[in-house]
Coordinates of N, CA and C and ligand atoms in Angstrom, one line a residue:
M1 N -92.0 -11.2 -1.0 CA -92.2 -9.7 -0.1 C -93.2 -8.9 -0.7
A2 N -94.2 -8.5 0.0 CA -95.1 -7.4 -0.4 C -94.5 -6.3 -0.5
P3 N -94.6 -5.3 -1.9 CA -94.1 -4.1 -2.0 C -94.5 -3.2 -0.9
T4 N -93.5 -2.3 -0.5 CA -93.5 -1.4 0.6 C -93.8 0.3 0.1
S5 N -93.5 0.5 -1.2 CA -93.5 1.9 -1.7 C -95.1 2.1 -1.6
P6 N -95.3 3.5 -1.3 CA -96.4 4.1 -1.0 C -97.2 4.2 -2.4
R7 N -98.4 4.3 -2.5 CA -99.2 4.7 -4.1 C -99.8 6.0 -3.6
L8 N -99.6 7.0 -4.8 CA -100.1 8.2 -4.7 C -101.5 8.2 -5.3
S9 N -101.8 7.5 -6.1 CA -103.2 7.7 -6.7 C -103.7 6.4 -7.1
A10 N -104.6 6.3 -8.2 CA -105.3 5.2 -8.5 C -104.3 3.9 -8.6
P11 N -104.7 2.7 -8.5 CA -104.0 1.7 -8.6 C -103.9 1.5 -10.2
S12 N -102.7 1.1 -10.5 CA -102.3 0.9 -11.9 C -103.1 -0.2 -12.4
K13 N -103.2 -0.1 -14.0 CA -104.2 -1.0 -14.5 C -103.4 -1.8 -15.6
S14 N -103.6 -2.7 -16.1 CA -102.8 -3.4 -17.1 C -103.0 -3.3 -18.5
T15 N -104.2 -2.6 -18.9 CA -104.6 -2.4 -20.1 C -104.8 -0.9 -20.4
P16 N -104.5 -0.4 -21.7 CA -104.5 1.1 -21.6 C -105.8 1.6 -21.9
T17 N -106.3 2.6 -21.7 CA -107.7 3.3 -21.5 C -108.1 3.7 -23.1
F18 N -107.0 4.0 -23.8 CA -107.2 4.4 -25.1 C -106.2 3.6 -26.1
F19 N -107.0 3.4 -27.3 CA -106.3 2.2 -28.1 C -105.6 3.0 -29.6
P20 N -104.4 2.8 -29.7 CA -103.5 3.6 -30.8 C -104.2 3.6 -32.0
D21 N -105.1 2.5 -32.5 CA -105.7 2.6 -34.2 C -106.8 3.7 -33.8
K22 N -107.2 4.2 -32.8 CA -108.4 5.2 -32.8 C -107.5 6.9 -32.1
T23 N -106.7 6.5 -31.2 CA -106.1 7.8 -30.7 C -104.6 7.8 -30.8
S24 N -104.0 8.9 -31.6 CA -102.5 8.9 -32.1 C -102.2 9.9 -30.9
V25 N -101.1 9.2 -30.3 CA -100.2 10.1 -29.4 C -98.8 10.3 -29.6
V26 N -98.4 11.5 -29.8 CA -97.0 11.7 -30.2 C -96.3 12.6 -29.1
F27 N -95.2 11.8 -28.7 CA -94.6 12.8 -27.5 C -93.6 13.8 -28.2
V28 N -93.4 14.9 -27.7 CA -92.6 15.6 -27.9 C -91.7 16.1 -26.9
L29 N -90.2 16.1 -27.2 CA -89.2 16.0 -26.3 C -88.1 16.7 -26.9
G30 N -87.3 17.4 -25.8 CA -86.1 18.1 -26.1 C -85.8 19.0 -24.7
G31 N -84.8 19.5 -24.8 CA -84.2 20.0 -23.6 C -85.0 21.5 -23.3
P32 N -85.3 22.1 -22.0 CA -85.7 23.3 -21.6 C -85.3 24.4 -22.7
G33 N -86.2 25.1 -23.4 CA -86.0 26.0 -24.4 C -85.5 25.6 -25.8
A34 N -85.9 24.2 -26.0 CA -85.4 23.9 -27.3 C -86.5 24.2 -28.4
G35 N -87.7 24.6 -27.8 CA -88.8 25.2 -28.9 C -90.1 24.1 -28.9
K36 N -90.0 23.5 -28.2 CA -91.2 22.3 -28.3 C -92.4 23.1 -28.3
G37 N -92.7 24.0 -27.5 CA -94.2 24.6 -27.5 C -94.3 25.3 -28.8
T38 N -93.3 26.1 -29.1 CA -93.8 26.8 -30.3 C -93.5 25.8 -31.7
Q39 N -93.0 24.7 -31.6 CA -93.3 23.9 -32.6 C -94.6 23.1 -32.4
C40 N -95.2 22.8 -31.4 CA -96.5 22.5 -31.2 C -97.6 23.1 -31.7
A41 N -97.3 24.5 -31.2 CA -98.4 25.4 -31.9 C -98.8 25.3 -33.4
K42 N -97.7 25.2 -34.0 CA -97.8 25.2 -35.5 C -98.1 23.8 -35.7
L43 N -98.1 22.8 -35.3 CA -98.6 21.4 -36.0 C -100.1 21.3 -35.3
V44 N -100.5 22.3 -34.4 CA -102.0 22.3 -33.9 C -102.8 23.1 -34.9
R45 N -102.0 24.0 -35.5 CA -102.6 24.9 -36.5 C -103.0 24.0 -37.8
D46 N -101.8 23.3 -37.9 CA -102.0 22.5 -39.5 C -102.2 21.1 -39.6
Y47 N -102.3 20.3 -38.2 CA -102.5 19.0 -38.5 C -103.9 18.6 -37.4
G48 N -104.4 19.6 -37.1 CA -105.5 19.1 -36.2 C -105.2 18.3 -34.9
F49 N -103.8 18.6 -34.4 CA -103.7 17.9 -33.2 C -104.1 18.9 -31.9
T50 N -104.4 18.0 -30.8 CA -104.6 18.6 -29.5 C -103.4 18.9 -28.7
H51 N -102.7 19.8 -28.3 CA -101.6 19.9 -27.6 C -101.7 20.1 -26.0
L52 N -101.3 19.1 -25.3 CA -101.3 18.8 -24.0 C -99.8 19.0 -23.8
S53 N -99.3 20.0 -22.8 CA -98.0 20.3 -22.1 C -98.0 19.7 -20.8
A54 N -97.4 18.7 -20.5 CA -97.1 18.2 -19.1 C -96.8 19.4 -18.0
G55 N -95.9 20.2 -18.6 CA -95.4 21.2 -17.6 C -96.7 22.2 -17.3
D56 N -97.5 22.4 -18.5 CA -98.5 23.4 -18.1 C -99.6 22.7 -17.4
L57 N -99.9 21.4 -17.4 CA -100.8 20.9 -16.7 C -100.5 20.8 -15.1
L58 N -99.1 20.6 -15.1 CA -98.6 20.5 -13.6 C -98.7 22.0 -13.0
R59 N -98.4 23.1 -13.8 CA -98.3 24.3 -13.2 C -100.0 24.9 -12.9
A60 N -100.8 24.3 -13.8 CA -102.4 24.5 -13.6 C -102.7 23.8 -12.4
E61 N -102.2 22.5 -12.0 CA -102.6 21.6 -10.7 C -101.9 22.4 -9.5
Q62 N -100.7 22.9 -9.8 CA -100.2 23.6 -8.5 C -101.0 24.7 -8.3
D63 N -101.6 25.5 -8.9 CA -102.4 26.6 -8.9 C -103.7 26.5 -8.3
R64 N -104.1 25.3 -8.6 CA -106.0 24.8 -8.4 C -106.0 24.8 -6.8
E65 N -106.9 25.6 -6.7 CA -107.2 25.7 -5.2 C -107.7 24.5 -4.7
G66 N -107.2 23.9 -3.5 CA -107.7 22.8 -2.8 C -106.7 21.3 -3.3
S67 N -105.9 21.6 -4.3 CA -105.2 20.6 -4.6 C -104.1 20.1 -3.6
E68 N -104.2 18.8 -3.4 CA -103.5 18.2 -2.4 C -101.9 18.2 -2.8
F69 N -101.6 18.1 -4.2 CA -100.4 18.0 -4.7 C -99.6 19.5 -5.0
G70 N -100.4 20.7 -4.9 CA -99.9 21.8 -4.9 C -98.5 22.3 -4.4
D71 N -98.3 22.1 -3.2 CA -97.1 22.6 -2.8 C -95.9 21.5 -3.2
M72 N -96.2 20.4 -3.3 CA -95.1 19.3 -4.0 C -94.7 19.7 -5.2
I73 N -95.7 19.8 -6.0 CA -95.3 20.4 -7.6 C -94.7 21.6 -7.7
K74 N -94.8 22.7 -6.8 CA -94.1 23.9 -6.8 C -92.7 23.6 -6.4
E75 N -92.3 22.6 -5.5 CA -91.0 22.4 -4.9 C -90.3 21.8 -6.1
Y76 N -90.7 20.6 -6.6 CA -90.1 20.0 -7.9 C -89.9 20.9 -9.1
I77 N -90.7 21.5 -9.4 CA -90.6 22.6 -10.6 C -89.6 23.6 -10.4
K78 N -89.5 24.2 -9.2 CA -88.4 25.2 -9.0 C -87.1 24.6 -8.9
D79 N -87.0 23.2 -8.5 CA -85.6 22.6 -8.4 C -85.5 21.9 -9.8
G80 N -86.6 21.9 -10.7 CA -86.2 21.4 -12.2 C -86.1 19.9 -12.0
K81 N -86.7 19.2 -10.9 CA -86.8 17.8 -10.5 C -88.1 17.3 -11.5
I82 N -88.1 16.0 -11.4 CA -89.3 15.2 -12.1 C -90.2 15.0 -11.1
V83 N -91.5 15.5 -11.1 CA -92.7 15.4 -10.3 C -93.1 13.7 -10.4
P84 N -93.3 13.3 -9.1 CA -93.7 11.9 -9.3 C -94.7 11.3 -10.3
M85 N -94.5 10.4 -10.9 CA -95.2 10.4 -12.3 C -96.5 10.1 -12.0
E86 N -97.1 9.4 -11.0 CA -98.6 9.1 -10.9 C -99.5 10.3 -11.0
V87 N -98.8 11.5 -10.6 CA -99.5 13.0 -10.6 C -99.6 13.0 -11.9
T88 N -98.3 13.0 -12.6 CA -98.5 13.6 -14.0 C -99.3 12.7 -15.0
V89 N -99.1 11.5 -14.9 CA -99.9 10.5 -15.8 C -101.2 10.6 -15.7
Q90 N -101.7 10.7 -14.5 CA -103.3 10.9 -14.1 C -103.7 12.2 -14.8
L91 N -102.8 13.5 -14.7 CA -103.4 14.8 -15.2 C -103.5 14.7 -16.7
L92 N -102.5 14.1 -17.4 CA -102.6 13.5 -18.8 C -103.8 12.7 -19.1
E93 N -104.1 11.8 -18.3 CA -105.0 10.9 -18.8 C -106.3 11.6 -18.5
N94 N -106.6 12.5 -17.6 CA -107.8 13.3 -17.6 C -108.0 14.3 -18.7
A95 N -107.0 14.8 -19.1 CA -107.1 15.9 -20.0 C -107.3 15.1 -21.4
I96 N -106.7 14.0 -21.6 CA -107.1 13.3 -22.9 C -108.7 12.8 -22.9
M97 N -109.1 12.2 -21.6 CA -110.2 11.9 -21.4 C -111.5 13.2 -21.9
D98 N -110.9 14.3 -21.7 CA -112.0 15.4 -21.5 C -111.8 15.8 -23.1
K99 N -110.9 15.5 -23.8 CA -110.9 16.2 -25.2 C -111.1 15.2 -26.3
D100 N -110.8 13.9 -25.8 CA -111.0 12.8 -26.8 C -112.3 12.2 -27.2
E101 N -112.5 12.4 -28.7 CA -114.0 11.9 -29.0 C -113.7 10.4 -29.5
G102 N -112.8 9.8 -29.1 CA -112.5 8.3 -29.5 C -111.8 8.2 -30.7
R103 N -111.1 9.4 -31.2 CA -110.3 9.2 -32.4 C -109.4 10.5 -32.4
G104 N -108.7 11.0 -31.5 CA -107.9 12.1 -31.5 C -106.7 12.2 -31.7
R105 N -106.1 13.1 -31.9 CA -104.7 13.4 -32.3 C -104.2 14.1 -31.3
F106 N -102.8 13.5 -30.3 CA -102.5 14.5 -29.3 C -101.1 14.4 -29.4
L107 N -100.6 15.8 -29.1 CA -99.0 16.0 -28.9 C -98.8 16.2 -27.5
I108 N -98.1 15.4 -27.0 CA -98.0 15.3 -25.6 C -96.5 16.0 -25.1
D109 N -96.4 17.0 -25.0 CA -95.3 18.0 -25.0 C -94.7 18.0 -23.5
G110 N -93.4 17.7 -23.6 CA -92.4 17.8 -22.5 C -92.8 16.5 -21.7
F111 N -92.9 15.4 -22.1 CA -93.4 13.9 -21.6 C -93.1 13.1 -22.7
P112 N -92.6 11.9 -22.1 CA -92.1 11.5 -20.7 C -90.7 11.8 -20.7
R113 N -90.6 12.5 -19.4 CA -89.1 13.0 -18.9 C -88.4 11.9 -18.1
K114 N -89.0 10.8 -17.8 CA -88.5 9.9 -16.9 C -89.0 8.5 -17.2
M115 N -87.8 7.5 -17.5 CA -88.5 6.1 -17.8 C -89.7 5.7 -17.1
D116 N -89.9 6.0 -15.8 CA -91.1 5.3 -15.3 C -92.4 6.0 -15.8
Q117 N -92.6 7.4 -16.2 CA -93.5 7.9 -16.8 C -93.8 7.3 -18.1
A118 N -93.0 6.9 -19.0 CA -93.1 6.4 -20.3 C -93.8 5.2 -20.2
V119 N -93.1 4.2 -19.1 CA -93.9 3.0 -19.0 C -95.1 2.9 -18.7
R120 N -95.4 3.6 -17.6 CA -96.7 3.8 -16.9 C -97.7 4.3 -17.9
F121 N -97.3 5.4 -18.6 CA -98.3 6.1 -19.7 C -98.7 5.0 -20.6
E122 N -97.5 4.3 -21.3 CA -98.0 3.3 -22.3 C -98.7 2.1 -21.9
E123 N -98.7 2.0 -20.9 CA -99.2 0.7 -20.1 C -100.7 0.9 -20.1
T124 N -100.9 2.1 -19.6 CA -102.2 2.6 -18.8 C -103.0 3.5 -19.6
V125 N -102.5 4.4 -20.3 CA -103.2 5.3 -21.0 C -103.2 5.1 -22.5
C126 N -102.2 5.2 -23.2 CA -102.1 4.7 -24.9 C -100.8 4.8 -25.2
P127 N -100.4 3.8 -26.0 CA -99.2 3.5 -26.5 C -98.8 4.8 -27.4
S128 N -97.5 5.5 -27.5 CA -97.2 6.4 -28.5 C -97.2 6.0 -29.9
K129 N -97.2 6.9 -30.8 CA -96.8 6.7 -32.4 C -95.2 6.6 -32.2
F130 N -94.9 7.7 -32.1 CA -93.2 8.0 -31.9 C -92.8 9.3 -31.0
V131 N -91.5 9.5 -31.0 CA -91.4 10.8 -30.2 C -90.6 11.7 -31.1
L132 N -91.1 12.8 -31.0 CA -90.5 14.0 -31.9 C -89.5 14.8 -30.9
F133 N -88.1 14.7 -31.4 CA -86.9 15.0 -30.4 C -86.5 16.5 -30.9
F134 N -86.5 17.4 -30.4 CA -85.9 18.7 -30.8 C -84.5 18.8 -30.1
D135 N -83.5 18.7 -31.1 CA -82.0 18.5 -30.6 C -81.3 20.0 -30.6
C136 N -80.9 20.6 -29.3 CA -80.4 21.9 -29.5 C -79.3 22.0 -28.4
P137 N -78.2 22.6 -28.9 CA -77.2 22.8 -27.7 C -77.7 23.6 -26.8
E138 N -77.0 23.5 -25.3 CA -77.3 24.2 -24.3 C -77.1 25.8 -24.3
D139 N -76.3 26.0 -25.0 CA -75.9 27.8 -25.1 C -77.1 28.3 -25.8
V140 N -77.7 27.7 -26.7 CA -78.7 28.3 -27.7 C -80.1 28.4 -26.6
M141 N -80.3 27.1 -26.0 CA -81.4 27.0 -25.0 C -81.4 27.9 -23.9
T142 N -80.2 28.2 -23.3 CA -80.0 29.2 -22.3 C -80.2 30.5 -22.7
E143 N -80.0 31.0 -23.9 CA -80.3 32.2 -24.3 C -81.9 32.2 -24.4
R144 N -82.3 31.4 -24.9 CA -83.9 31.4 -25.2 C -84.5 31.5 -23.9
L145 N -84.2 30.9 -22.9 CA -84.8 30.8 -21.7 C -84.6 32.0 -20.6
I146 N -83.5 32.6 -20.8 CA -83.2 33.9 -20.0 C -84.1 35.1 -20.7
N147 N -84.1 35.0 -22.2 CA -85.1 35.9 -22.9 C -86.6 35.6 -22.2
R148 N -87.2 34.5 -22.3 CA -88.3 34.1 -22.0 C -88.6 34.4 -20.5
G149 N -87.6 34.3 -19.8 CA -87.7 34.7 -18.3 C -88.3 36.2 -18.1
K150 N -87.9 36.7 -19.1 CA -88.1 38.4 -18.8 C -89.6 38.6 -18.6
T151 N -90.3 37.5 -19.5 CA -91.9 37.9 -19.5 C -92.6 36.8 -19.4
S152 N -91.9 35.4 -19.1 CA -92.9 34.4 -18.7 C -93.5 34.3 -17.2
G153 N -92.8 34.8 -16.3 CA -93.3 34.8 -14.8 C -93.1 33.5 -14.4
R154 N -92.4 32.5 -15.1 CA -92.3 31.1 -14.6 C -91.1 31.1 -13.5
S155 N -91.4 30.4 -12.4 CA -90.5 30.5 -11.3 C -89.1 29.7 -11.6
D156 N -89.2 29.1 -12.8 CA -88.1 28.2 -13.0 C -87.0 28.7 -14.3
D157 N -87.7 29.9 -14.9 CA -86.9 30.5 -15.9 C -85.8 31.5 -15.5
N158 N -85.0 31.0 -14.4 CA -83.8 31.8 -13.7 C -82.6 30.9 -13.9
A159 N -81.4 31.7 -13.8 CA -80.3 31.0 -14.0 C -80.0 29.7 -13.2
E160 N -80.4 29.9 -11.9 CA -80.1 28.7 -10.9 C -81.0 27.4 -11.4
S161 N -82.3 27.8 -11.5 CA -83.1 26.7 -12.0 C -82.7 26.2 -13.2
I162 N -82.5 27.1 -14.1 CA -82.2 26.5 -15.6 C -81.0 25.6 -15.7
K163 N -80.0 25.8 -14.7 CA -78.8 25.0 -14.7 C -79.5 23.3 -13.9
K164 N -80.3 23.5 -13.1 CA -80.7 22.2 -12.5 C -81.7 21.5 -13.8
R165 N -82.4 22.4 -14.4 CA -83.1 21.5 -15.5 C -82.2 21.0 -16.4
F166 N -81.3 21.5 -17.0 CA -80.2 21.0 -17.9 C -79.6 19.7 -17.0
K167 N -79.4 19.6 -15.8 CA -78.6 18.5 -15.3 C -79.7 17.4 -15.5
T168 N -81.1 17.6 -14.9 CA -82.2 16.6 -15.1 C -82.4 16.2 -16.3
F169 N -82.3 17.0 -17.4 CA -82.5 16.7 -18.9 C -81.6 15.6 -19.2
V170 N -80.2 16.0 -18.9 CA -79.1 15.0 -19.5 C -79.4 13.8 -18.7
E171 N -79.3 14.0 -17.3 CA -79.2 12.6 -16.6 C -80.6 11.6 -16.5
T172 N -81.8 12.1 -16.8 CA -83.2 11.6 -16.4 C -83.8 11.4 -17.8
S173 N -83.9 12.4 -18.6 CA -84.8 12.6 -19.7 C -84.2 12.1 -21.2
M174 N -82.6 12.2 -21.1 CA -82.0 11.8 -22.3 C -82.1 10.0 -22.3
P175 N -81.9 9.3 -21.2 CA -82.2 7.8 -21.3 C -83.5 7.6 -21.9
V176 N -84.7 8.3 -21.6 CA -85.8 8.2 -22.2 C -85.6 8.1 -23.9
V177 N -85.2 9.2 -24.3 CA -84.9 9.3 -25.9 C -84.2 8.2 -26.4
E178 N -83.2 7.6 -25.7 CA -82.1 6.7 -25.8 C -83.1 5.3 -26.2
A179 N -84.0 5.2 -24.8 CA -84.7 3.9 -25.0 C -85.8 4.0 -26.1
F180 N -86.4 5.1 -26.3 CA -87.3 5.0 -27.6 C -86.1 4.9 -29.0
E181 N -85.3 5.4 -29.0 CA -84.4 5.0 -30.2 C -84.2 3.9 -30.2
K182 N -84.0 3.0 -29.5 CA -83.7 1.5 -29.8 C -85.1 0.7 -30.1
Q183 N -86.2 1.2 -30.1 CA -87.3 0.8 -30.6 C -87.5 1.5 -32.0
D184 N -86.8 2.4 -32.4 CA -86.9 3.0 -33.6 C -87.8 4.1 -33.7
K185 N -88.2 4.7 -32.7 CA -89.5 5.7 -32.4 C -89.2 6.8 -32.2
V186 N -87.7 7.5 -32.7 CA -87.4 8.9 -32.5 C -87.4 9.6 -33.7
V187 N -88.0 10.8 -34.0 CA -87.7 11.3 -35.2 C -87.1 12.7 -34.5
K188 N -85.9 12.7 -35.1 CA -84.9 13.8 -34.5 C -84.9 14.9 -35.6
V189 N -84.9 16.2 -34.8 CA -84.9 17.3 -35.5 C -83.9 18.5 -34.8
K190 N -83.0 18.9 -35.9 CA -82.0 20.0 -35.4 C -83.0 21.1 -35.0
A191 N -82.7 21.8 -33.6 CA -83.5 23.1 -33.4 C -83.0 24.3 -33.0
V192 N -81.8 24.7 -33.9 CA -80.9 25.6 -33.7 C -81.5 27.1 -34.4
K193 N -82.2 26.7 -35.8 CA -82.5 27.7 -36.6 C -83.7 28.5 -36.3
S194 N -84.3 29.2 -37.1 CA -85.5 29.9 -36.7 C -86.6 28.9 -36.7
P195 N -87.7 29.1 -36.0 CA -88.9 28.4 -35.9 C -89.3 28.1 -37.2
D196 N -89.5 29.0 -38.2 CA -90.1 28.4 -39.5 C -89.2 27.7 -40.2
E197 N -87.8 27.7 -40.1 CA -87.1 26.7 -40.7 C -87.1 25.4 -40.0
I198 N -87.0 25.6 -38.7 CA -87.3 24.2 -38.3 C -88.4 23.5 -38.4
Y199 N -89.7 24.1 -38.4 CA -90.9 23.7 -38.8 C -90.9 23.2 -40.0
E200 N -90.3 23.6 -41.2 CA -90.2 23.1 -42.6 C -89.5 21.5 -42.3
E201 N -88.7 21.5 -41.7 CA -88.0 19.8 -41.4 C -89.0 19.1 -40.5
V202 N -89.8 19.6 -39.7 CA -90.9 18.9 -38.8 C -92.0 18.4 -39.8
K203 N -92.6 19.3 -40.7 CA -93.4 18.9 -41.6 C -93.1 17.7 -42.5
K204 N -91.7 17.8 -43.0 CA -91.2 16.7 -43.9 C -91.1 15.4 -43.0
R205 N -90.8 15.5 -41.8 CA -90.6 14.1 -41.1 C -91.8 13.7 -40.8
M206 N -92.8 14.6 -40.4 CA -94.2 14.3 -40.0 C -94.7 13.4 -41.2
G207 N -94.5 13.5 -42.5 CA -95.0 13.1 -43.6 C -94.3 11.9 -43.8
E208 N -93.3 11.6 -43.5 CA -92.4 10.3 -43.5 C -93.1 9.3 -42.6
R209 N -93.6 9.7 -41.5 CA -94.4 8.9 -40.5 C -95.7 8.9 -40.8
G210 N -96.4 9.2 -41.8 CA -97.7 9.1 -42.4 C -98.6 10.3 -41.8
F211 N -98.1 11.2 -41.3 CA -99.2 12.5 -40.9 C -99.4 13.3 -41.9
E212 N -100.5 13.6 -42.6 CA -100.8 14.3 -43.6 C -101.4 15.7 -42.8
M213 N -101.2 16.9 -43.5 CA -101.7 18.1 -42.8 C -103.4 18.1 -43.0
A214 N -104.2 18.5 -42.1 CA -105.5 18.5 -42.2 C -105.8 19.4 -43.2
K215 N -107.1 19.1 -43.7 CA -107.6 20.0 -44.8 C -108.1 21.2 -44.2
Q216 N -107.6 22.4 -44.7 CA -108.0 23.6 -44.0 C -109.5 24.0 -44.6
Ligands
C5P301 O1 -91.8 21.2 -19.8 P1 -91.9 22.5 -19.0 O2 -90.3 23.1 -18.9 O3 -93.1 23.3 -18.7 O4 -91.8 21.7 -17.2 C1 -91.4 22.3 -16.3 C2 -91.4 21.6 -15.2 O5 -92.3 20.7 -14.7 C3 -90.1 20.5 -15.1 O6 -88.6 21.1 -14.9 C4 -90.5 19.4 -14.2 O7 -90.2 20.0 -12.9 C5 -91.7 19.4 -14.1 N1 -92.3 18.3 -15.2 C6 -92.4 16.9 -14.9 N2 -92.6 16.0 -15.6 C7 -92.8 16.2 -16.8 C8 -93.0 17.5 -17.3 C9 -92.5 18.6 -16.5 O8 -91.9 16.8 -13.5 N3 -93.1 15.0 -18.0
MG302 MG1 -93.0 24.1 -22.9

C-alpha cells in the first residue's frame, strides 16, 4: 500500500550530504537547563567547533518574516513539544552547508531530541561521531531555568512550559540517548557543579574520543 503520510519538505535521500571523514558532527544532549549552551561556548573557544543550536535555529525560523512554519514552531515550542523533524533537519543541513568548507567540526546542540530526527539526520546529512550527554537532576535544571527566565525572554522559560519540556525530555529524548548508548556512542558527563568544573571533565572526555584542543 502506498504511504499516506504528508511530506513537509524535500524528499528524503538515501546518502548523506557530508562525509564523516571530513565533517565531524558531535550531538550535544541533556535536559532543558543542563548547561548544553554554556559548555558548547567553551568548546567553540578551545576546539574550533562551530556551534549550531537546534532550538536557536527554530526560534530564528519562527521569527523570520514570511516563514511558512513560524506559527507552527511557536506552538510546539511553547508546549515543549518536538517540532516535526523535517523542519529541524532541513534548518540544520542549511546551516552546515553555509558554514562548512568541507572539513568542519560541528556541535549540534539540543539535537536529536526524538528518534526520527536522529535517523533522518544521520541518513541524509551526516553520521555523528558521538553524543555528549549532560546528566543533571530536575531540581537543579528547574532552578537554572527559572533564573534564566528572568532575562532570556524565552516563551518557554516559565513554570508551566518547563514542566512540559521535562516530560518530553524523559518520554521522547531519553530513548534517543539510550539508543546511542547501545552503539557505545554516548559520552556522559555529570552536570551539577559549576560550569568550569564541568568543563574540566568535558575536556578529559573529548581527549579520550580523539579530539585535541585547537592551537591558539
Ligand atoms: O534546545 P532548546 O531548549 O532551545 O529547545 C527549545 C524548543 O525547541 C524545544 O522545547 C522544542 O520545542 C524545540 N526543539 C525541537 N527539536 C529539537 C530542538 C528543539 O523541536 N531538536
Ligand atoms: Mg540551549
